[in-house]
């Protein structure tokens, strides 16, 4: 009985303990925070995410006292958003989850977000998003996203493309079951546009799981890439099965060979640590981008150790135990939820969904992936990527790219700018191994010509000026023979380019218009065009031009107007303009008058006599002075000053006249018949051009000429001019050089020159060969070989002795000599004035003497009256004044009296005031 009681007692204690434990367990379960996770465990990414989430929940439960996490998984095995939606509804209905994590595609995330909005359950997506703007937040307020780097990743890819000057790329991505590219294609297109590159073709591949014969379909799709010229392939997104099929087929058809470049995004690069060597070998030489995260922190090392142990237990058949970026992001996602719970302060508020949403959105911490921020557009503290090169059994790190600093070699304190920054990927200190074992140079990223498939080059078969391109049939070789300036220049360029790579080519003559020939490059009939192709803006949009090798512009060519016989008769008058001739004659006669007047009044016998003799002498003297042949003697000093200045003016004029007349007589004057295009418009006279449609349209639409005649050969122009069929011809500058090479004395260029872009070779849009050709053309220009080819084929600038500028010897005008005329005129006038003043003074004193003699005769020795004294008084300070030839009035030294001396008296007889023969004039000092 006692034993039964004891057994019953122990049974009751067990039941009581069970009930207590059950209550504690129930309470703990009721206080736990339920998290839902939707992942694809059939993929490596899903396996890493699940392992990382479970580790995060375990770590936080062990650490936290107030909050416990419970995670519920729903596994999906494809990209079907419908399955993801049903899984989310199930988690909310059956497990009462408060937040959902996971979802590997953006399409799944957007559809599940609608479920979360209706149930007020936040969704934290791990998928890469293309739309992270505030508009998205308003449309899907309960959709949160782990830091996305899609936009920055596209900038990094564009930077790699720009580093090697690749102008066209091919984009490949795998569609999901519902199509789409997660918005990365427009992001990439925008980034490439910034670096002046573009997408030539994009290939959307269906998921292999949706195909019955995936290998055949992939072969057909990849074969389309052979029709493109670009060999730069960018894989935005692809699953591992799709990538295996893609690279296998690309290698088989030769797209992984020399001059091809492959760039893979993070969807594949992040799997390189976990894939097998067979895939690595199929992607040899490709460049990849991996999100950078530090692997030296204690947090990462602790997580790595835990992850490897757990991953080995759950998936023992996986060879690689290293955690990738997806595992780190999943761990950081749980961390964001946990930190939001910690910010609540108590468990009573955990049911407030909007508060939970705001707390998660406010997350801003440093996680395993680096800075984590969920604040809308501010998605990360810094976007840093590693640029890698797949080689051997793995890959090597080339350098880094930062959204703030661009490319750099090594990491330092980025906040302080302590990084080894470089401009391009080419500046990395690590050698890149390219596809096809191309290590000596950078791949062109273009379908390069080979001996089996040489470059097809179109050549103008019919040209107006065969100095540029001439195509003849050779009887010796039974094929076309190509010659001319453009052909020789092309061969010179090849000698430079072939130092790096060979360009097998074949010429194909084309007899159509130049516009159609350029269009044949655009539609890929020809790979290039070698000829005298003018660079126009209308052509630049479709093809690629090299650096211009000859200037180009449109101007008017007309026959010269020869001088008439009457015009030649008066050639001697043309050195001076009419105003200069007029000024010369005016100053000549004025100078003649001044000299004659002064010399005549100075009693120069050579300028005396009858007035006709005086006029003849003056004219003869003045005109003979023009040739420095005058013989007349100049006596007056004032006349001599006038003559000196006049002779200097004559010297300058005669020398200038001689030089100008010599130039006019020795240089043939070629003047155009027509100089004004407005006259052509008014009269609507016919003009000719070489028939190029662009030139024709320019004449009609821009210059508004209507009567235009097409001339197909340079030899037809003279006949058309002579017959009067055309009045003027409009030729481009290079053609003018050829035309005037032997006809420069018959025709001349007049009017303005309408500039074009020059002559260049044509290549397909984005062709890297065009850039190499441009560089070679500049080299030929700098070393003088291009000038030598121009002189040989187009004619040297010295072949024709007359050019438009040298033909126009301008007549000399008055403006060139007005200062000399002014000096001569002023000098003559001043001398004339001085002489007139002197003459007036002589006349005045002569009258004074006459008055004195008259009074002497009347008074017979009396005193001169007051009138004479008043006249004499103003000259009281003068020592000696000449009155005339007969006498001189002189003042005695030390006396206040004037003595009258007779010049005819050799003894200079003096008369004192006491003598009857003296006359004293009282003058006050």
PDB file of C-alpha atoms in Angstrom, residues 38 74 76 78-93 100 103 105-116 118 123 178:
ATOM      1  CA  UNK A  38      10.648  32.392 -48.555  1.00  0.00           C
ATOM      2  CA  UNK A  74       8.647  28.231 -47.037  1.00  0.00           C
ATOM      3  CA  UNK A  76       9.914  27.468 -53.558  1.00  0.00           C
ATOM      4  CA  UNK A  78      11.380  28.326 -59.306  1.00  0.00           C
ATOM      5  CA  UNK A  79      10.895  32.021 -60.077  1.00  0.00           C
ATOM      6  CA  UNK A  80       7.117  31.777 -60.148  1.00  0.00           C
ATOM      7  CA  UNK A  81       5.745  34.816 -58.275  1.00  0.00           C
ATOM      8  CA  UNK A  82       2.395  33.048 -57.831  1.00  0.00           C
ATOM      9  CA  UNK A  83       4.026  30.354 -55.711  1.00  0.00           C
ATOM     10  CA  UNK A  84       5.773  33.043 -53.676  1.00  0.00           C
ATOM     11  CA  UNK A  85       2.439  34.812 -53.082  1.00  0.00           C
ATOM     12  CA  UNK A  86       0.756  31.616 -51.873  1.00  0.00           C
ATOM     13  CA  UNK A  87       3.701  30.899 -49.572  1.00  0.00           C
ATOM     14  CA  UNK A  88       3.429  34.376 -48.061  1.00  0.00           C
ATOM     15  CA  UNK A  89      -0.304  34.019 -47.476  1.00  0.00           C
ATOM     16  CA  UNK A  90       0.295  30.683 -45.804  1.00  0.00           C
ATOM     17  CA  UNK A  91       2.939  32.102 -43.477  1.00  0.00           C
ATOM     18  CA  UNK A  92       0.665  34.970 -42.455  1.00  0.00           C
ATOM     19  CA  UNK A  93      -2.399  32.758 -41.994  1.00  0.00           C
ATOM     20  CA  UNK A 100       8.741  38.156 -44.192  1.00  0.00           C
ATOM     21  CA  UNK A 103      12.573  36.328 -52.247  1.00  0.00           C
ATOM     22  CA  UNK A 105      13.715  38.049 -57.651  1.00  0.00           C
ATOM     23  CA  UNK A 106      12.251  41.515 -57.751  1.00  0.00           C
ATOM     24  CA  UNK A 107       9.096  40.255 -59.483  1.00  0.00           C
ATOM     25  CA  UNK A 108       8.384  37.972 -56.535  1.00  0.00           C
ATOM     26  CA  UNK A 109       9.046  40.793 -54.090  1.00  0.00           C
ATOM     27  CA  UNK A 110       6.642  43.246 -55.744  1.00  0.00           C
ATOM     28  CA  UNK A 111       3.781  40.731 -55.832  1.00  0.00           C
ATOM     29  CA  UNK A 112       4.307  39.520 -52.253  1.00  0.00           C
ATOM     30  CA  UNK A 113       4.447  43.182 -51.181  1.00  0.00           C
ATOM     31  CA  UNK A 114       0.775  43.527 -52.107  1.00  0.00           C
ATOM     32  CA  UNK A 115      -0.025  40.620 -49.789  1.00  0.00           C
ATOM     33  CA  UNK A 116       2.002  42.274 -47.020  1.00  0.00           C
ATOM     34  CA  UNK A 118      -3.199  43.956 -47.120  1.00  0.00           C
ATOM     35  CA  UNK A 123       8.410  42.440 -46.432  1.00  0.00           C
ATOM     36  CA  UNK A 178       7.362  36.252 -66.398  1.00  0.00           C
TER      37      UNK A 178
END
